[in-house]
PDB file of C-alpha atoms in Angstrom:
ATOM      1  CA  ASP A   1      77.660 123.176 104.603  1.00 64.00           C
ATOM      2  CA  ALA A   2      77.536 121.649 108.035  1.00 82.00           C
ATOM      3  CA  GLY A   3      80.445 119.455 109.008  1.00 94.00           C
ATOM      4  CA  VAL A   4      80.326 116.252 111.012  1.00 97.00           C
ATOM      5  CA  ILE A   5      78.186 116.848 114.078  1.00 98.00           C
ATOM      6  CA  GLN A   6      78.806 114.968 117.302  1.00 98.00           C
ATOM      7  CA  SER A   7      76.941 115.018 120.578  1.00 97.00           C
ATOM      8  CA  PRO A   8      77.401 115.442 123.407  1.00 97.00           C
ATOM      9  CA  ARG A   9      80.629 117.479 123.440  1.00 97.00           C
ATOM     10  CA  HIS A  10      81.395 116.427 126.988  1.00 97.00           C
ATOM     11  CA  GLU A  11      80.130 113.517 129.048  1.00 97.00           C
ATOM     12  CA  VAL A  12      80.942 112.764 132.659  1.00 97.00           C
ATOM     13  CA  THR A  13      79.375 109.698 134.185  1.00 96.00           C
ATOM     14  CA  GLU A  14      79.987 107.073 136.798  1.00 96.00           C
ATOM     15  CA  MET A  15      81.456 103.685 136.197  1.00 97.00           C
ATOM     16  CA  GLY A  16      78.869 101.117 135.203  1.00 96.00           C
ATOM     17  CA  GLN A  17      76.564 103.556 133.478  1.00 97.00           C
ATOM     18  CA  GLU A  18      75.589 103.288 129.822  1.00 97.00           C
ATOM     19  CA  VAL A  19      77.070 105.916 127.527  1.00 98.00           C
ATOM     20  CA  THR A  20      75.743 106.758 124.064  1.00 98.00           C
ATOM     21  CA  LEU A  21      77.668 108.956 121.671  1.00 98.00           C
ATOM     22  CA  ARG A  22      76.002 110.304 118.558  1.00 98.00           C
ATOM     23  CA  CYS A  23      77.205 111.348 115.129  1.00 98.00           C
ATOM     24  CA  LYS A  24      75.677 112.958 112.062  1.00 98.00           C
ATOM     25  CA  PRO A  25      78.005 112.650 109.041  1.00 97.00           C
ATOM     26  CA  ILE A  26      78.380 115.204 106.282  1.00 96.00           C
ATOM     27  CA  SER A  27      75.445 114.922 103.903  1.00 95.00           C
ATOM     28  CA  GLY A  28      76.306 112.734 100.927  1.00 93.00           C
ATOM     29  CA  HIS A  29      79.240 110.978 102.567  1.00 94.00           C
ATOM     30  CA  ASN A  30      78.826 107.212 102.518  1.00 92.00           C
ATOM     31  CA  SER A  31      81.621 106.181 104.889  1.00 93.00           C
ATOM     32  CA  LEU A  32      81.594 106.806 108.634  1.00 95.00           C
ATOM     33  CA  PHE A  33      84.363 106.145 111.133  1.00 96.00           C
ATOM     34  CA  TRP A  34      84.541 106.072 114.930  1.00 97.00           C
ATOM     35  CA  TYR A  35      87.904 106.794 116.572  1.00 96.00           C
ATOM     36  CA  ARG A  36      89.176 106.979 120.121  1.00 96.00           C
ATOM     37  CA  GLN A  37      92.120 109.198 121.061  1.00 95.00           C
ATOM     38  CA  THR A  38      94.245 109.050 124.194  1.00 93.00           C
ATOM     39  CA  MET A  39      97.685 110.404 125.013  1.00 88.00           C
ATOM     40  CA  MET A  40      99.080 106.906 125.384  1.00 87.00           C
ATOM     41  CA  ARG A  41      97.646 105.238 122.283  1.00 87.00           C
ATOM     42  CA  GLY A  42      97.023 108.125 119.919  1.00 87.00           C
ATOM     43  CA  LEU A  43      94.165 107.951 117.420  1.00 90.00           C
ATOM     44  CA  GLU A  44      92.657 104.457 117.229  1.00 90.00           C
ATOM     45  CA  LEU A  45      90.051 103.351 114.707  1.00 91.00           C
ATOM     46  CA  LEU A  46      87.233 101.538 116.468  1.00 95.00           C
ATOM     47  CA  ILE A  47      84.833 100.713 113.637  1.00 95.00           C
ATOM     48  CA  TYR A  48      83.795 101.987 110.238  1.00 93.00           C
ATOM     49  CA  PHE A  49      80.730 101.759 108.048  1.00 94.00           C
ATOM     50  CA  ASN A  50      80.238 101.960 104.295  1.00 92.00           C
ATOM     51  CA  ASN A  51      76.697 102.646 103.103  1.00 93.00           C
ATOM     52  CA  ASN A  52      75.459 102.045 106.662  1.00 94.00           C
ATOM     53  CA  VAL A  53      77.015  98.553 106.811  1.00 94.00           C
ATOM     54  CA  PRO A  54      79.756  97.832 109.368  1.00 94.00           C
ATOM     55  CA  ILE A  55      82.896  96.863 107.453  1.00 91.00           C
ATOM     56  CA  ASP A  56      85.542  96.433 110.111  1.00 89.00           C
ATOM     57  CA  ASP A  57      84.943  96.397 113.865  1.00 91.00           C
ATOM     58  CA  SER A  58      88.262  94.820 114.811  1.00 88.00           C
ATOM     59  CA  GLY A  59      89.220  97.972 116.701  1.00 89.00           C
ATOM     60  CA  MET A  60      86.309  97.745 119.107  1.00 93.00           C
ATOM     61  CA  PRO A  61      88.081  96.941 122.373  1.00 88.00           C
ATOM     62  CA  GLU A  62      85.483  94.746 124.043  1.00 88.00           C
ATOM     63  CA  ASP A  63      81.926  93.520 123.823  1.00 92.00           C
ATOM     64  CA  ARG A  64      80.988  96.447 126.021  1.00 96.00           C
ATOM     65  CA  PHE A  65      81.330  98.611 122.916  1.00 97.00           C
ATOM     66  CA  SER A  66      78.750  98.562 120.143  1.00 97.00           C
ATOM     67  CA  ALA A  67      78.000 100.818 117.185  1.00 98.00           C
ATOM     68  CA  LYS A  68      75.056 101.190 114.857  1.00 97.00           C
ATOM     69  CA  MET A  69      74.230 103.161 111.763  1.00 97.00           C
ATOM     70  CA  PRO A  70      70.476 102.867 111.191  1.00 96.00           C
ATOM     71  CA  ASN A  71      70.512 105.322 108.286  1.00 95.00           C
ATOM     72  CA  ALA A  72      72.856 107.427 106.204  1.00 95.00           C
ATOM     73  CA  SER A  73      72.614 110.439 108.484  1.00 95.00           C
ATOM     74  CA  PHE A  74      73.031 108.992 111.971  1.00 97.00           C
ATOM     75  CA  SER A  75      75.307 106.695 113.939  1.00 98.00           C
ATOM     76  CA  THR A  76      75.721 105.814 117.598  1.00 98.00           C
ATOM     77  CA  LEU A  77      78.554 104.386 119.640  1.00 98.00           C
ATOM     78  CA  LYS A  78      77.433 102.799 122.892  1.00 98.00           C
ATOM     79  CA  ILE A  79      79.462 101.675 125.889  1.00 97.00           C
ATOM     80  CA  GLN A  80      77.683  99.484 128.418  1.00 97.00           C
ATOM     81  CA  PRO A  81      78.814  99.170 131.145  1.00 96.00           C
ATOM     82  CA  SER A  82      81.354 101.984 131.111  1.00 96.00           C
ATOM     83  CA  GLU A  83      84.706 101.776 132.917  1.00 96.00           C
ATOM     84  CA  PRO A  84      87.247 104.457 133.913  1.00 96.00           C
ATOM     85  CA  ARG A  85      89.687 103.187 131.248  1.00 95.00           C
ATOM     86  CA  ASP A  86      87.148 104.152 128.587  1.00 96.00           C
ATOM     87  CA  SER A  87      87.862 107.806 129.356  1.00 97.00           C
ATOM     88  CA  ALA A  88      89.109 109.401 126.129  1.00 97.00           C
ATOM     89  CA  VAL A  89      88.090 111.700 123.311  1.00 98.00           C
ATOM     90  CA  TYR A  90      85.876 109.928 120.792  1.00 98.00           C
ATOM     91  CA  PHE A  91      85.828 111.271 117.250  1.00 98.00           C
ATOM     92  CA  CYS A  92      83.476 110.547 114.414  1.00 98.00           C
ATOM     93  CA  ALA A  93      84.632 111.164 110.844  1.00 96.00           C
ATOM     94  CA  SER A  94      83.008 110.796 107.446  1.00 95.00           C
ATOM     95  CA  SER A  95      84.119 110.659 103.831  1.00 92.00           C
ATOM     96  CA  PHE A  96      83.170 109.521 100.359  1.00 89.00           C
ATOM     97  CA  TRP A  97      83.999 105.863  99.692  1.00 81.00           C
ATOM     98  CA  ASP A  98      86.840 106.586  97.282  1.00 75.00           C
ATOM     99  CA  SER A  99      90.529 106.030  97.813  1.00 66.00           C
ATOM    100  CA  ASN A 100      91.383 109.657  97.046  1.00 81.00           C
ATOM    101  CA  GLN A 101      88.955 111.194  99.480  1.00 83.00           C
ATOM    102  CA  PRO A 102      90.056 112.361 102.935  1.00 89.00           C
ATOM    103  CA  GLN A 103      88.081 111.985 106.129  1.00 92.00           C
ATOM    104  CA  HIS A 104      86.512 114.970 107.852  1.00 95.00           C
ATOM    105  CA  PHE A 105      86.283 114.910 111.617  1.00 97.00           C
ATOM    106  CA  GLY A 106      83.666 116.099 114.054  1.00 98.00           C
ATOM    107  CA  ASP A 107      84.596 118.107 117.133  1.00 97.00           C
ATOM    108  CA  GLY A 108      84.671 114.969 119.285  1.00 98.00           C
ATOM    109  CA  THR A 109      83.115 113.897 122.560  1.00 98.00           C
ATOM    110  CA  ARG A 110      85.312 114.151 125.654  1.00 97.00           C
ATOM    111  CA  LEU A 111      84.258 111.232 127.848  1.00 98.00           C
ATOM    112  CA  SER A 112      85.184 110.945 131.512  1.00 97.00           C
ATOM    113  CA  ILE A 113      84.182 107.856 133.469  1.00 97.00           C
ATOM    114  CA  LEU A 114      84.534 108.321 137.217  1.00 96.00           C
TER     115      LEU A 114
ATOM    116  CA  GLN B   1     100.210  95.052 109.984  1.00 70.00           C
ATOM    117  CA  LYS B   2     100.082  98.303 108.037  1.00 75.00           C
ATOM    118  CA  GLU B   3     101.958 101.030 109.865  1.00 87.00           C
ATOM    119  CA  VAL B   4     102.614 104.737 109.613  1.00 92.00           C
ATOM    120  CA  GLU B   5     105.588 106.049 111.568  1.00 94.00           C
ATOM    121  CA  GLN B   6     106.265 109.604 112.680  1.00 94.00           C
ATOM    122  CA  ASN B   7     108.770 111.131 115.050  1.00 87.00           C
ATOM    123  CA  SER B   8     106.722 112.138 118.092  1.00 83.00           C
ATOM    124  CA  GLY B   9     108.829 115.225 118.736  1.00 84.00           C
ATOM    125  CA  PRO B  10     108.460 117.748 120.085  1.00 91.00           C
ATOM    126  CA  LEU B  11     109.990 119.543 117.139  1.00 95.00           C
ATOM    127  CA  SER B  12     110.910 123.067 118.102  1.00 96.00           C
ATOM    128  CA  VAL B  13     111.670 125.738 115.487  1.00 97.00           C
ATOM    129  CA  PRO B  14     112.036 129.518 115.718  1.00 97.00           C
ATOM    130  CA  GLU B  15     109.454 131.778 114.178  1.00 97.00           C
ATOM    131  CA  GLY B  16     110.138 132.326 110.478  1.00 97.00           C
ATOM    132  CA  ALA B  17     112.084 129.090 110.031  1.00 97.00           C
ATOM    133  CA  ILE B  18     111.138 126.067 107.927  1.00 97.00           C
ATOM    134  CA  ALA B  19     109.590 123.178 109.850  1.00 97.00           C
ATOM    135  CA  SER B  20     110.088 119.739 108.321  1.00 97.00           C
ATOM    136  CA  LEU B  21     107.798 116.890 109.369  1.00 97.00           C
ATOM    137  CA  ASN B  22     108.425 113.364 108.197  1.00 96.00           C
ATOM    138  CA  CYS B  23     106.412 110.183 107.843  1.00 96.00           C
ATOM    139  CA  THR B  24     107.149 106.658 106.606  1.00 96.00           C
ATOM    140  CA  TYR B  25     104.626 103.967 105.776  1.00 94.00           C
ATOM    141  CA  SER B  26     104.834 100.215 105.424  1.00 91.00           C
ATOM    142  CA  ASP B  27     102.186  99.380 102.797  1.00 85.00           C
ATOM    143  CA  ARG B  28     103.775  99.655  99.353  1.00 84.00           C
ATOM    144  CA  VAL B  29     100.445  99.867  97.558  1.00 83.00           C
ATOM    145  CA  SER B  30      99.309 102.970  99.467  1.00 85.00           C
ATOM    146  CA  GLN B  31      97.817 105.513  97.088  1.00 85.00           C
ATOM    147  CA  SER B  32      96.599 108.536  98.998  1.00 91.00           C
ATOM    148  CA  PHE B  33      98.423 110.542 101.628  1.00 94.00           C
ATOM    149  CA  PHE B  34      97.104 113.217 103.942  1.00 96.00           C
ATOM    150  CA  TRP B  35      98.396 115.620 106.545  1.00 97.00           C
ATOM    151  CA  TYR B  36      96.127 116.678 109.378  1.00 97.00           C
ATOM    152  CA  ARG B  37      96.778 119.396 111.938  1.00 98.00           C
ATOM    153  CA  GLN B  38      95.401 118.986 115.446  1.00 97.00           C
ATOM    154  CA  TYR B  39      95.467 121.823 117.950  1.00 97.00           C
ATOM    155  CA  SER B  40      95.360 120.866 121.606  1.00 94.00           C
ATOM    156  CA  GLY B  41      91.800 119.984 122.602  1.00 93.00           C
ATOM    157  CA  LYS B  42      90.542 120.162 119.031  1.00 96.00           C
ATOM    158  CA  SER B  43      89.793 117.673 116.275  1.00 97.00           C
ATOM    159  CA  PRO B  44      92.117 116.783 113.384  1.00 97.00           C
ATOM    160  CA  GLU B  45      91.818 119.194 110.481  1.00 96.00           C
ATOM    161  CA  LEU B  46      92.879 118.291 106.936  1.00 96.00           C
ATOM    162  CA  ILE B  47      95.565 120.614 105.610  1.00 96.00           C
ATOM    163  CA  MET B  48      97.159 118.769 102.677  1.00 95.00           C
ATOM    164  CA  SER B  49      96.605 115.764 100.440  1.00 95.00           C
ATOM    165  CA  ILE B  50      99.032 114.279  97.910  1.00 96.00           C
ATOM    166  CA  TYR B  51      98.617 111.361  95.530  1.00 93.00           C
ATOM    167  CA  SER B  52     101.608 111.308  93.158  1.00 94.00           C
ATOM    168  CA  ASN B  53     105.352 111.493  93.549  1.00 96.00           C
ATOM    169  CA  GLY B  54     106.874 114.938  93.864  1.00 96.00           C
ATOM    170  CA  ASP B  55     105.924 118.151  95.575  1.00 97.00           C
ATOM    171  CA  LYS B  56     102.565 119.806  96.101  1.00 97.00           C
ATOM    172  CA  GLU B  57     102.454 123.369  97.365  1.00 97.00           C
ATOM    173  CA  ASP B  58      99.598 125.203  99.078  1.00 96.00           C
ATOM    174  CA  GLY B  59     100.512 128.555 100.528  1.00 96.00           C
ATOM    175  CA  ARG B  60     103.197 128.078 103.171  1.00 97.00           C
ATOM    176  CA  PHE B  61     102.733 124.295 103.104  1.00 97.00           C
ATOM    177  CA  THR B  62     104.505 121.835 100.792  1.00 98.00           C
ATOM    178  CA  ALA B  63     103.839 118.118 100.832  1.00 97.00           C
ATOM    179  CA  GLN B  64     106.467 115.822  99.347  1.00 97.00           C
ATOM    180  CA  LEU B  65     105.906 112.195  98.347  1.00 97.00           C
ATOM    181  CA  ASN B  66     108.435 109.523  97.411  1.00 96.00           C
ATOM    182  CA  LYS B  67     106.643 106.205  96.875  1.00 94.00           C
ATOM    183  CA  ALA B  68     109.854 104.311  96.143  1.00 94.00           C
ATOM    184  CA  SER B  69     111.169 105.232  99.582  1.00 94.00           C
ATOM    185  CA  GLN B  70     107.696 105.014 101.174  1.00 95.00           C
ATOM    186  CA  TYR B  71     108.198 108.472 102.562  1.00 95.00           C
ATOM    187  CA  VAL B  72     106.011 111.536 102.788  1.00 97.00           C
ATOM    188  CA  SER B  73     106.891 114.870 104.342  1.00 97.00           C
ATOM    189  CA  LEU B  74     105.359 118.234 105.130  1.00 98.00           C
ATOM    190  CA  LEU B  75     107.329 121.469 104.990  1.00 98.00           C
ATOM    191  CA  ILE B  76     105.999 124.601 106.634  1.00 98.00           C
ATOM    192  CA  ARG B  77     107.745 127.756 105.447  1.00 98.00           C
ATOM    193  CA  ASP B  78     107.879 130.958 107.487  1.00 98.00           C
ATOM    194  CA  SER B  79     106.643 129.075 110.558  1.00 97.00           C
ATOM    195  CA  GLN B  80     104.346 131.025 112.847  1.00 97.00           C
ATOM    196  CA  PRO B  81     103.466 130.443 116.514  1.00 97.00           C
ATOM    197  CA  SER B  82      99.953 129.644 115.284  1.00 97.00           C
ATOM    198  CA  ASP B  83     101.413 126.597 113.506  1.00 97.00           C
ATOM    199  CA  SER B  84     102.188 125.052 116.894  1.00 97.00           C
ATOM    200  CA  ALA B  85     100.115 121.859 116.915  1.00 97.00           C
ATOM    201  CA  THR B  86     100.379 118.122 116.430  1.00 96.00           C
ATOM    202  CA  TYR B  87     100.632 117.036 112.800  1.00 97.00           C
ATOM    203  CA  LEU B  88      99.187 113.663 111.855  1.00 96.00           C
ATOM    204  CA  CYS B  89     100.208 111.750 108.758  1.00 96.00           C
ATOM    205  CA  ALA B  90      97.525 109.461 107.292  1.00 94.00           C
ATOM    206  CA  VAL B  91      97.770 106.905 104.502  1.00 92.00           C
ATOM    207  CA  LYS B  92      95.113 105.128 102.474  1.00 87.00           C
ATOM    208  CA  GLY B  93      95.756 101.999 100.438  1.00 72.00           C
ATOM    209  CA  ILE B  94      94.109 100.333  97.470  1.00 65.00           C
ATOM    210  CA  GLY B  95      90.946  98.538  98.445  1.00 59.00           C
ATOM    211  CA  SER B  96      91.016  99.986 101.913  1.00 56.00           C
ATOM    212  CA  GLN B  97      87.364 100.918 101.536  1.00 60.00           C
ATOM    213  CA  GLY B  98      87.968 104.359 102.871  1.00 62.00           C
ATOM    214  CA  ASN B  99      90.016 103.449 105.899  1.00 78.00           C
ATOM    215  CA  LEU B 100      92.991 105.669 106.784  1.00 86.00           C
ATOM    216  CA  ILE B 101      96.004 104.507 108.755  1.00 88.00           C
ATOM    217  CA  PHE B 102      97.198 107.320 111.038  1.00 91.00           C
ATOM    218  CA  GLY B 103     100.612 107.918 112.527  1.00 93.00           C
ATOM    219  CA  LYS B 104     100.803 108.972 116.156  1.00 92.00           C
ATOM    220  CA  GLY B 105     101.689 112.522 115.179  1.00 94.00           C
ATOM    221  CA  THR B 106     104.568 114.960 115.558  1.00 96.00           C
ATOM    222  CA  LYS B 107     104.177 117.821 118.006  1.00 96.00           C
ATOM    223  CA  LEU B 108     105.484 121.070 116.542  1.00 97.00           C
ATOM    224  CA  SER B 109     106.340 124.093 118.659  1.00 97.00           C
ATOM    225  CA  VAL B 110     107.142 127.397 116.943  1.00 97.00           C
ATOM    226  CA  LYS B 111     108.926 129.802 119.301  1.00 96.00           C
ATOM    227  CA  PRO B 112     108.417 133.563 118.850  1.00 93.00           C
TER     228      PRO B 112
END
């Protein structure tokens, strides 16, 4: 079975541009998570969805960040306008909504804002 | 604030030795515990899960859980250079609706 699929794998863009990251969760999983990872701060949870509904977005750093999950098989994380400090690796993960179930991660998007 | 603490390392062990990775957590009602391995430039990969007190073995890996002490560990026997990676401890509590709390990870280096 296919794992979590993220696109693009790498994104380099200039400050001020809009960035859209995409994620397709594992089929059947009903929870989806967006993380950001940097050397300084480690793995940070940005937002997560259960059954396509945002549950907790307290990790979203600023209003410049937004996330949507229009259906069970697709989610986007958008940054507008982007800033150099947004440079990081962004991971999407999915799982079943059950306390015993682990999360499975996509390969990540390496974002560089110049 | 729910927290998961790990020694950042680096932890350096010789090839063939036992590597011991430790993790403590603050939320007493945590129920599920996971160890992820992350190679440099790659995504976290699940290697072990444990839910009840005691030991759980899978090949060269053993996870140990002590809920009274709020402590979980990962032992890697016969360490290999290919085990060199960052190991992330993750904890899930009751009613967390799927959310995991991650530690910052311990970097392990296995020297040939």
